[in-house]
Short mmCIF file of C-alpha atoms in Angstrom, two decimals:
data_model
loop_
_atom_site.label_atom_id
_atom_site.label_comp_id
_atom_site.label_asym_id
_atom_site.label_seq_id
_atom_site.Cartn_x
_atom_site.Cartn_y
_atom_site.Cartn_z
CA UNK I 1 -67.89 -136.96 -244.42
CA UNK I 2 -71.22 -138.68 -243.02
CA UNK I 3 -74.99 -137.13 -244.24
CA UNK I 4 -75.40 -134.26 -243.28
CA UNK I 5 -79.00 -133.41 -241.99
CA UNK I 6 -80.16 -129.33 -243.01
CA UNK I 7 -82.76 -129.74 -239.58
CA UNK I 8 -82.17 -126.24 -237.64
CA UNK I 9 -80.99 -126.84 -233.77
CA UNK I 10 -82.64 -125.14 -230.84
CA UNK I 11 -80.21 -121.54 -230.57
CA UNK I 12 -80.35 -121.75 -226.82
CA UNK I 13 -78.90 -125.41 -226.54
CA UNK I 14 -75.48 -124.13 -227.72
CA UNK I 15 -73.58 -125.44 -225.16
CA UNK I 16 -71.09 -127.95 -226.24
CA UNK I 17 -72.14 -131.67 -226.96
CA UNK I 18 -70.19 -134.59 -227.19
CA UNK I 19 -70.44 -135.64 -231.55
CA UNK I 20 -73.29 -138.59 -231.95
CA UNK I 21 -71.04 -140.01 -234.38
CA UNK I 22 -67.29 -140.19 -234.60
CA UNK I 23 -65.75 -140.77 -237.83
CA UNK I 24 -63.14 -143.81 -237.82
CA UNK I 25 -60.44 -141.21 -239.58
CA UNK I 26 -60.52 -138.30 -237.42
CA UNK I 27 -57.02 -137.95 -235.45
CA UNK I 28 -55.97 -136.37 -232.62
CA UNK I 29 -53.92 -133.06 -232.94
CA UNK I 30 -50.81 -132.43 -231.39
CA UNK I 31 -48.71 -129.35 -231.16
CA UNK I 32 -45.66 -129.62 -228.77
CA UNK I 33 -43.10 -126.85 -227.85
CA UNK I 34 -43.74 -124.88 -231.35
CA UNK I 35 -41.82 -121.77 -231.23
CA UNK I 36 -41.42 -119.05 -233.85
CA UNK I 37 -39.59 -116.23 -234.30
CA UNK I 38 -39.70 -113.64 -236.57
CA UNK I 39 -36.14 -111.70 -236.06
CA UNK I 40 -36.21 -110.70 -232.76
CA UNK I 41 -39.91 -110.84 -231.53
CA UNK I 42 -40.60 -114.36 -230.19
CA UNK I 43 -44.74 -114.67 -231.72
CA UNK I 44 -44.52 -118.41 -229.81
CA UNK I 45 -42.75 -119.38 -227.08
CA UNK I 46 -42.86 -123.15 -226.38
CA UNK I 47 -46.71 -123.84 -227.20
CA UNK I 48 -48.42 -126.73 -226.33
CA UNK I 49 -51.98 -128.55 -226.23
CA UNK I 50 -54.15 -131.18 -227.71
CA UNK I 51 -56.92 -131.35 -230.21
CA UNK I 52 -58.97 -134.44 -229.09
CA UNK I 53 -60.90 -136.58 -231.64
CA UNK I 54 -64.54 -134.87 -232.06
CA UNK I 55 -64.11 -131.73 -230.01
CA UNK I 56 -64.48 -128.34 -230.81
CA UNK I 57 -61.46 -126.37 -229.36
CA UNK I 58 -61.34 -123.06 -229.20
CA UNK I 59 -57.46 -120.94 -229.41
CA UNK I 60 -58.38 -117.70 -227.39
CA UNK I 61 -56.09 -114.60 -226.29
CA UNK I 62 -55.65 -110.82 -226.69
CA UNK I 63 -54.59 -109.23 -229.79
CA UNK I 64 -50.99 -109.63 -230.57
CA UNK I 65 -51.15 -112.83 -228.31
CA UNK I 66 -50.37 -115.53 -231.47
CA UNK I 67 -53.06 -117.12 -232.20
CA UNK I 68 -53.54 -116.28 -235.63
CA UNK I 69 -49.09 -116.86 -236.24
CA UNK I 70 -50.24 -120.66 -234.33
CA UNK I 71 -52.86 -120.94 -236.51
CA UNK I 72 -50.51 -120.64 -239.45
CA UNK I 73 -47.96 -122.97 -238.53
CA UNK I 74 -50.63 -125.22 -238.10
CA UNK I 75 -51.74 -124.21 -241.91
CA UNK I 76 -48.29 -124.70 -243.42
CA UNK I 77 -48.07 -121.29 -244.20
CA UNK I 78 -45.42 -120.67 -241.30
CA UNK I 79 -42.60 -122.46 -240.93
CA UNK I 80 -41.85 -123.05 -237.14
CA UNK I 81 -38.34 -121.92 -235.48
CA UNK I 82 -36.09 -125.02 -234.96
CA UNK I 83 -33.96 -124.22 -231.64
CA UNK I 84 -30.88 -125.85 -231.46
CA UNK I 85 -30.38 -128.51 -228.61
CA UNK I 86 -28.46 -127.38 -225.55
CA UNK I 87 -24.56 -128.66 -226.28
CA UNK I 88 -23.07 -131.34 -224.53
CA UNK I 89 -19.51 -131.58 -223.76
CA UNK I 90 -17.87 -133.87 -226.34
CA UNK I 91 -21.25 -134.17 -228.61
CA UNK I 92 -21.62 -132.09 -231.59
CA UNK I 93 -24.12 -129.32 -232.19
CA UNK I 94 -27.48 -130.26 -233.27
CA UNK I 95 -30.92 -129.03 -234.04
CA UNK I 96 -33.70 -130.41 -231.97
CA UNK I 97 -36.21 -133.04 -233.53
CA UNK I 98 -39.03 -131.56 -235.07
CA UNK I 99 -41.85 -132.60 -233.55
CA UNK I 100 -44.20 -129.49 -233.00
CA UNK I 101 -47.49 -130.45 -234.81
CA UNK I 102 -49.25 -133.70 -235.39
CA UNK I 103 -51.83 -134.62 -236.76
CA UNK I 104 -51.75 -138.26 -236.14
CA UNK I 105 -48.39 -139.81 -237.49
CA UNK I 106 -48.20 -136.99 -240.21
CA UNK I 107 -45.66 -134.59 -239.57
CA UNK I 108 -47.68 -131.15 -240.69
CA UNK I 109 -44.67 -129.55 -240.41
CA UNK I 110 -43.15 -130.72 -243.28
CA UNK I 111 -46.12 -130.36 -245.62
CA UNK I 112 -47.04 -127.38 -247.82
CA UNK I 113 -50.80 -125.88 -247.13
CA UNK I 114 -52.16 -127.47 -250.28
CA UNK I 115 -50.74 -131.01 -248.89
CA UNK I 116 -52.84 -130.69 -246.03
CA UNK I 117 -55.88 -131.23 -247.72
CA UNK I 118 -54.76 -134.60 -248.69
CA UNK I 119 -55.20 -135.31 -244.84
CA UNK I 120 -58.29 -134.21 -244.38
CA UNK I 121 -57.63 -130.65 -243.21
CA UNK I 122 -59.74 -128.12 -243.78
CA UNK I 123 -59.47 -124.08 -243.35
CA UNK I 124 -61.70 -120.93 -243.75
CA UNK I 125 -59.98 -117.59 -243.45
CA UNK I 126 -60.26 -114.80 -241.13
CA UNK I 127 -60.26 -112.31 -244.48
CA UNK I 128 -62.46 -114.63 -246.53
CA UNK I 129 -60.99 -116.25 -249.16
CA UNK I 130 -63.38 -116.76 -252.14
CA UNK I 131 -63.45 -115.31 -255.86
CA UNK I 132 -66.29 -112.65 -255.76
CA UNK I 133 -67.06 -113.32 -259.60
CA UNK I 134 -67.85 -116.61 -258.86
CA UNK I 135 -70.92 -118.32 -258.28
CA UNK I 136 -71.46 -119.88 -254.47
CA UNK I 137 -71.47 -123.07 -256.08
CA UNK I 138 -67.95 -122.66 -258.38
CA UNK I 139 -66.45 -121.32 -255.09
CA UNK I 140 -67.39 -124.33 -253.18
CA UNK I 141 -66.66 -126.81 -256.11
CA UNK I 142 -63.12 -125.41 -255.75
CA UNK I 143 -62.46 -127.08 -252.33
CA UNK I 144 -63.98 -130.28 -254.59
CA UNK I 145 -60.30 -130.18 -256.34
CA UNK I 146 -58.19 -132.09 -254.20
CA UNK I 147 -60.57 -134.63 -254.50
CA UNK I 148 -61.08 -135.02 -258.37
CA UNK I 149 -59.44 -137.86 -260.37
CA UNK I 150 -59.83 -136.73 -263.97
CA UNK I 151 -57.07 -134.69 -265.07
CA UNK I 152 -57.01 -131.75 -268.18
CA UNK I 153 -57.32 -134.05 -270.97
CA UNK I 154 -60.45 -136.01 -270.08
CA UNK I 155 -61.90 -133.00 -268.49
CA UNK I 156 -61.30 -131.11 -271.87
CA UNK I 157 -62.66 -134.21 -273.82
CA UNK I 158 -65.93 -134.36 -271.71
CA UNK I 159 -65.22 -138.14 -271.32
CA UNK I 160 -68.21 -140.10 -269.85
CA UNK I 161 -66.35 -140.70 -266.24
CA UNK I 162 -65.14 -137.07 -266.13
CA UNK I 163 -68.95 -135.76 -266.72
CA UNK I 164 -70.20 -138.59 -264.00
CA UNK I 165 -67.45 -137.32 -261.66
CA UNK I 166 -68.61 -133.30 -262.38
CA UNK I 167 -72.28 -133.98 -261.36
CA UNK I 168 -70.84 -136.32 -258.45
CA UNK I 169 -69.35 -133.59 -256.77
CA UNK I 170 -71.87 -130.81 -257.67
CA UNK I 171 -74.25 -132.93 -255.94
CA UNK I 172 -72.11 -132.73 -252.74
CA UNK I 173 -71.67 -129.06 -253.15
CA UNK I 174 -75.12 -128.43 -253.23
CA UNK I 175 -75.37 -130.68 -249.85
CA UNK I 176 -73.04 -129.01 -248.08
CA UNK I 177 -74.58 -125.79 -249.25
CA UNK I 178 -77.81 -126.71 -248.01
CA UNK I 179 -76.48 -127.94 -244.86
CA UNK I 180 -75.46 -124.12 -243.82
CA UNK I 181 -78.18 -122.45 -245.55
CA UNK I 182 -77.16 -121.56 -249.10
CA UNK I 183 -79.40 -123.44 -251.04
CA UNK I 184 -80.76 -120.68 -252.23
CA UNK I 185 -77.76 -118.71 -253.21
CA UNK I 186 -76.05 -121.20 -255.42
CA UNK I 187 -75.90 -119.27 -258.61
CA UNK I 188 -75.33 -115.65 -256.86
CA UNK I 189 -72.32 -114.15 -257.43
CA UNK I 190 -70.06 -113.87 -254.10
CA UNK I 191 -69.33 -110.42 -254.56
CA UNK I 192 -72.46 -109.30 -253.89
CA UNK I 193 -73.33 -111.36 -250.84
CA UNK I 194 -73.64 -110.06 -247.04
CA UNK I 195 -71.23 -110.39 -245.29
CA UNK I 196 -72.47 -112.97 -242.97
CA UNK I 197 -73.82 -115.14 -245.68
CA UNK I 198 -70.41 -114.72 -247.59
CA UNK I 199 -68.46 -116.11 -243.99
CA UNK I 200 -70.81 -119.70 -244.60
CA UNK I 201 -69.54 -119.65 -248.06
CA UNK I 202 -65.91 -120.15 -247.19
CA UNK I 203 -67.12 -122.62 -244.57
CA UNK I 204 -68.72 -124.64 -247.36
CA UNK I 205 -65.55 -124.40 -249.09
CA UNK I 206 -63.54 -125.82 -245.82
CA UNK I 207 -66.00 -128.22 -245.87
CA UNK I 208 -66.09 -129.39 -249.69
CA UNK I 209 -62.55 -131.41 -248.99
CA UNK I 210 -64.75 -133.49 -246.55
CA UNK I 211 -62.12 -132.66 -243.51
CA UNK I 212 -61.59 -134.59 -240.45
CA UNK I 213 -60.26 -131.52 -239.10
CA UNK I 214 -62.01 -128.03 -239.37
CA UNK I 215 -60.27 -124.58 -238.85
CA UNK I 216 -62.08 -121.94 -238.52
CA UNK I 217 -59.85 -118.63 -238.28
CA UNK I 218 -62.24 -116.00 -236.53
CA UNK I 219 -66.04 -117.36 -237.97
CA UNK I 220 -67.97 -114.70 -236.08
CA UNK I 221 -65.48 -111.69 -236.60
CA UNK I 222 -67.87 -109.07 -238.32
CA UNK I 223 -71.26 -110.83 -237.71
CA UNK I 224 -74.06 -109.14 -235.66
CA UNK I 225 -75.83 -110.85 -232.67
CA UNK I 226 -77.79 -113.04 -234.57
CA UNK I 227 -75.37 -113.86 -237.60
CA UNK I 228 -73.33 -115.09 -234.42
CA UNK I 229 -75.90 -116.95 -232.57
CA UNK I 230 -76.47 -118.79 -236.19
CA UNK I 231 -72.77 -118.95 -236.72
CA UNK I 232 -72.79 -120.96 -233.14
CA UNK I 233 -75.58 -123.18 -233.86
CA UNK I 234 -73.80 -123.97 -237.53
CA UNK I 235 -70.63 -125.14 -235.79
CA UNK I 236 -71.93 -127.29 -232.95
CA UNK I 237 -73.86 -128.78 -235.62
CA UNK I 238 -71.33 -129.89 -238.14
CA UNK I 239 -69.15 -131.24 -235.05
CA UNK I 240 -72.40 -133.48 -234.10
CA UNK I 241 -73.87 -134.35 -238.03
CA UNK I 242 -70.19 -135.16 -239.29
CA UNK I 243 -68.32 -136.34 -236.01
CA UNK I 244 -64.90 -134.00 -237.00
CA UNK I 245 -63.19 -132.14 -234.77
CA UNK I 246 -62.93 -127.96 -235.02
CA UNK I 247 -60.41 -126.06 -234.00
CA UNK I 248 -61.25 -121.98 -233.90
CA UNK I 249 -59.63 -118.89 -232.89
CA UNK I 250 -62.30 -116.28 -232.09
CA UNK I 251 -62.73 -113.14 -229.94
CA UNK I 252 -66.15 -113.39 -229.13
CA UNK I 253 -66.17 -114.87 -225.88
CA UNK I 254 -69.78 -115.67 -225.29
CA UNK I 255 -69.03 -117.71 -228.63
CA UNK I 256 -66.11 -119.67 -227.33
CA UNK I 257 -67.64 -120.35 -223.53
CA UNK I 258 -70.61 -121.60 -225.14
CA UNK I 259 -69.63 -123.77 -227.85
CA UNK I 260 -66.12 -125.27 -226.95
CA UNK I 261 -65.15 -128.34 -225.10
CA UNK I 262 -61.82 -127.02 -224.39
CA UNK I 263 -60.18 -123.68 -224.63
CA UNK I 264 -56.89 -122.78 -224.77
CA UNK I 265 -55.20 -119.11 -223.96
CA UNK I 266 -51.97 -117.37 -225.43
CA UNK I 267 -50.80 -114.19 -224.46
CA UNK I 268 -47.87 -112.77 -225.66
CA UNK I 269 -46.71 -115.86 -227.16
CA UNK I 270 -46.99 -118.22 -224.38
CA UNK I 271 -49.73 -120.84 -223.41
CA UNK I 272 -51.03 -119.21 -220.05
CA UNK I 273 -54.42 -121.72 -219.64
CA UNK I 274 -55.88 -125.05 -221.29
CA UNK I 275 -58.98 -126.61 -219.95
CA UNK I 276 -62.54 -126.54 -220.04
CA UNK I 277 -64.27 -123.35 -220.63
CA UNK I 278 -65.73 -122.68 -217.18
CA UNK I 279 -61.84 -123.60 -215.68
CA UNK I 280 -60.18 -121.26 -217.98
CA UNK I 281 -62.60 -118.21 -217.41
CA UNK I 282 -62.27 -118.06 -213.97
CA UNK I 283 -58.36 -118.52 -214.24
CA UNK I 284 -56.91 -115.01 -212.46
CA UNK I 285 -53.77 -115.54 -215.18
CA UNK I 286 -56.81 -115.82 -218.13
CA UNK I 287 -58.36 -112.33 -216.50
CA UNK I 288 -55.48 -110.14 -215.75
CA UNK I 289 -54.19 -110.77 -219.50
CA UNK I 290 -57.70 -109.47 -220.63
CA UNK I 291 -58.68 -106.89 -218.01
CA UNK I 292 -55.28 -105.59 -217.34
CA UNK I 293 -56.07 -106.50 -213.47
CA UNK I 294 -54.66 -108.86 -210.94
CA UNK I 295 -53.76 -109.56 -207.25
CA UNK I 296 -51.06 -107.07 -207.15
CA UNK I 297 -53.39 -103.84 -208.44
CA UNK I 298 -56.10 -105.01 -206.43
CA UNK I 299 -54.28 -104.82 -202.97
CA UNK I 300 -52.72 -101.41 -204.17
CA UNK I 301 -55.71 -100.08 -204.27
CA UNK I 302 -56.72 -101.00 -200.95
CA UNK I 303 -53.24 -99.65 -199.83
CA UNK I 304 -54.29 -96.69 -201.53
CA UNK I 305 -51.03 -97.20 -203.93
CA UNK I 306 -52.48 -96.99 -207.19
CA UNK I 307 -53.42 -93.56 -208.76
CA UNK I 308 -55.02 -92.65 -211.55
CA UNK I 309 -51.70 -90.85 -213.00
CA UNK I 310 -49.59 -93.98 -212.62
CA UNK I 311 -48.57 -93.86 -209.06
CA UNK I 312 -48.23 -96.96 -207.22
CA UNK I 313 -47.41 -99.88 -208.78
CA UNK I 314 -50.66 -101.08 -210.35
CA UNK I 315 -51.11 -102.44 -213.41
CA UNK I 316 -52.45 -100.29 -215.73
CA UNK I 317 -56.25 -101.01 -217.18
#
């Protein structure tokens, strides 16, 4: 991870911004035709799109749409569904290749979550994810683990590299901190944290593996206006300080338009838009899955088809 700078950014330049600096390591992310299935209910059906290099990229849809079960595959906490390959007269049955997520060559597939660190993947949670006895430091030295070299014996013996190491990456914590506006909550206890200041926290921890890839699962849900305005800022700004890509799911729409370079839609399972923001708004597939309104209701009502007690054939709002 480069320096990070703890300047504040102008709140009404939100709008997204290529990164100043790329980082050599950051990879593109692929996921290709991921299905899963749990039982009977298809949560993804044949998913697709790409995470450039440096880009924040937003996963949108309704609830119930998949985004937070794609999310999860993409986590390692889901496995995906393999389908088997259509049969061939005279070939044997088979499984098709896995190939649904990428990022570059490594398979993430095949990883378990805690691997994924390893690569330079890093996650905050939707429900956050931090020990509310714990100090904002401790909880942000934990994402420091992966990243330690001494193991239980010289940590126990307090051996000179070990101690060196320990105020090596307490120094980063405290940058990172800083960086999002914690500086002065090091040494409260979580627990007793807003809830707004609490979301940064996990953030910090996401960011304490130094990630070339940041996902952020629903940053704004349960902020006010201005915790999500700051929330906005803080993301466009660790894209541009630390030249990583982001990928987010998040409801809040003025959020996502704002902030993304691409956006891509689910609903019911399926990918129903990818493109830039002001594309994928305007999409009549993108509105009718979130309005409940289309072409069809629209010239029933000018037929005079559509009642209010469900006569006609328009699509209910």
């Amino acid at each position: 991870m480069g320096r990070m700078s703890a300047g504040t950014r102008d709140e009404a330049a939100v709008a997204a911004e290529p990164p100043t600096g790329l980082r050599d390591d950051v990879r593109e992310l692929v996921v290709e035709d991921l299905t899963l299935r749990f039982g009977g209910i298809t949560a993804l059906d044949a998913v697709s799109f790409t995470v450039a290099p440096g880009t924040v990229h937003a996963l949108i849809g309704p609830n119930g749409a998949g985004k937070s079960s794609c999310f999860n595959v993409i986590s390692g906490l889901y496995r995906p569904t393999r389908d088997p390959a259509p049969r061939e007269p005279g070939v044997r049955h088979r499984v098709r290749a896995p190939r649904e997520v990428r990022y570059g060559d490594a398979d993430l597939t095949a990883l378990s979550p805690h691997k994924l660190a390893a690569l330079g993947i890093g996650r905050s949670f939707q429900n956050i994810a931090l020990s509310p006895g714990s100090t904002v430091r401790d909880n942000v030295l934990t994402g420091r683990h992966v990243l330690t070299r001494g193991g239980f014996l010289s940590g126990g013996l307090r051996l000179p590299r070990t101690v060196r190491e320990e105020r090596r990456h307490t120094a980063r914590a405290e940058e990172i901190c800083d960086f999002l506006g914690l500086a002065d909550r090091l040494d409260t206890v979580v627990g007793v944290l807003p809830y707004g200041v609490a979301k940064r926290v996990d953030i910090a921890r996401a960011l304490a593996i130094e990630p070339t890839l940041l996902l952020l699962d629903e940053p704004a849900a349960g902020l006010n206006a201005t915790e999500t305005a700051q929330m906005a800022v803080t993301i466009t700004g660790l894209r541009d300080a630390l030249g990583i890509s982001v990928l987010l799911v998040e409801h809040d729409m003025g959020l996502v338009m704002g902030i993304a370079d691409r956006v891509s839609v689910l609903d019911f399972g399926r990918l129903i838009a990818d493109g830039p923001p002001a594309e994928v708004q305007a999409d009549p597939g993108v509105i009718r899955a979130y309005l409940g309104t289309g072409e069809d209701e629209t010239d029933d009502e000018t037929d005079g088809g559509a009642t209010a007690d469900g006569g006609g054939d328009g699509v209910p709002s």
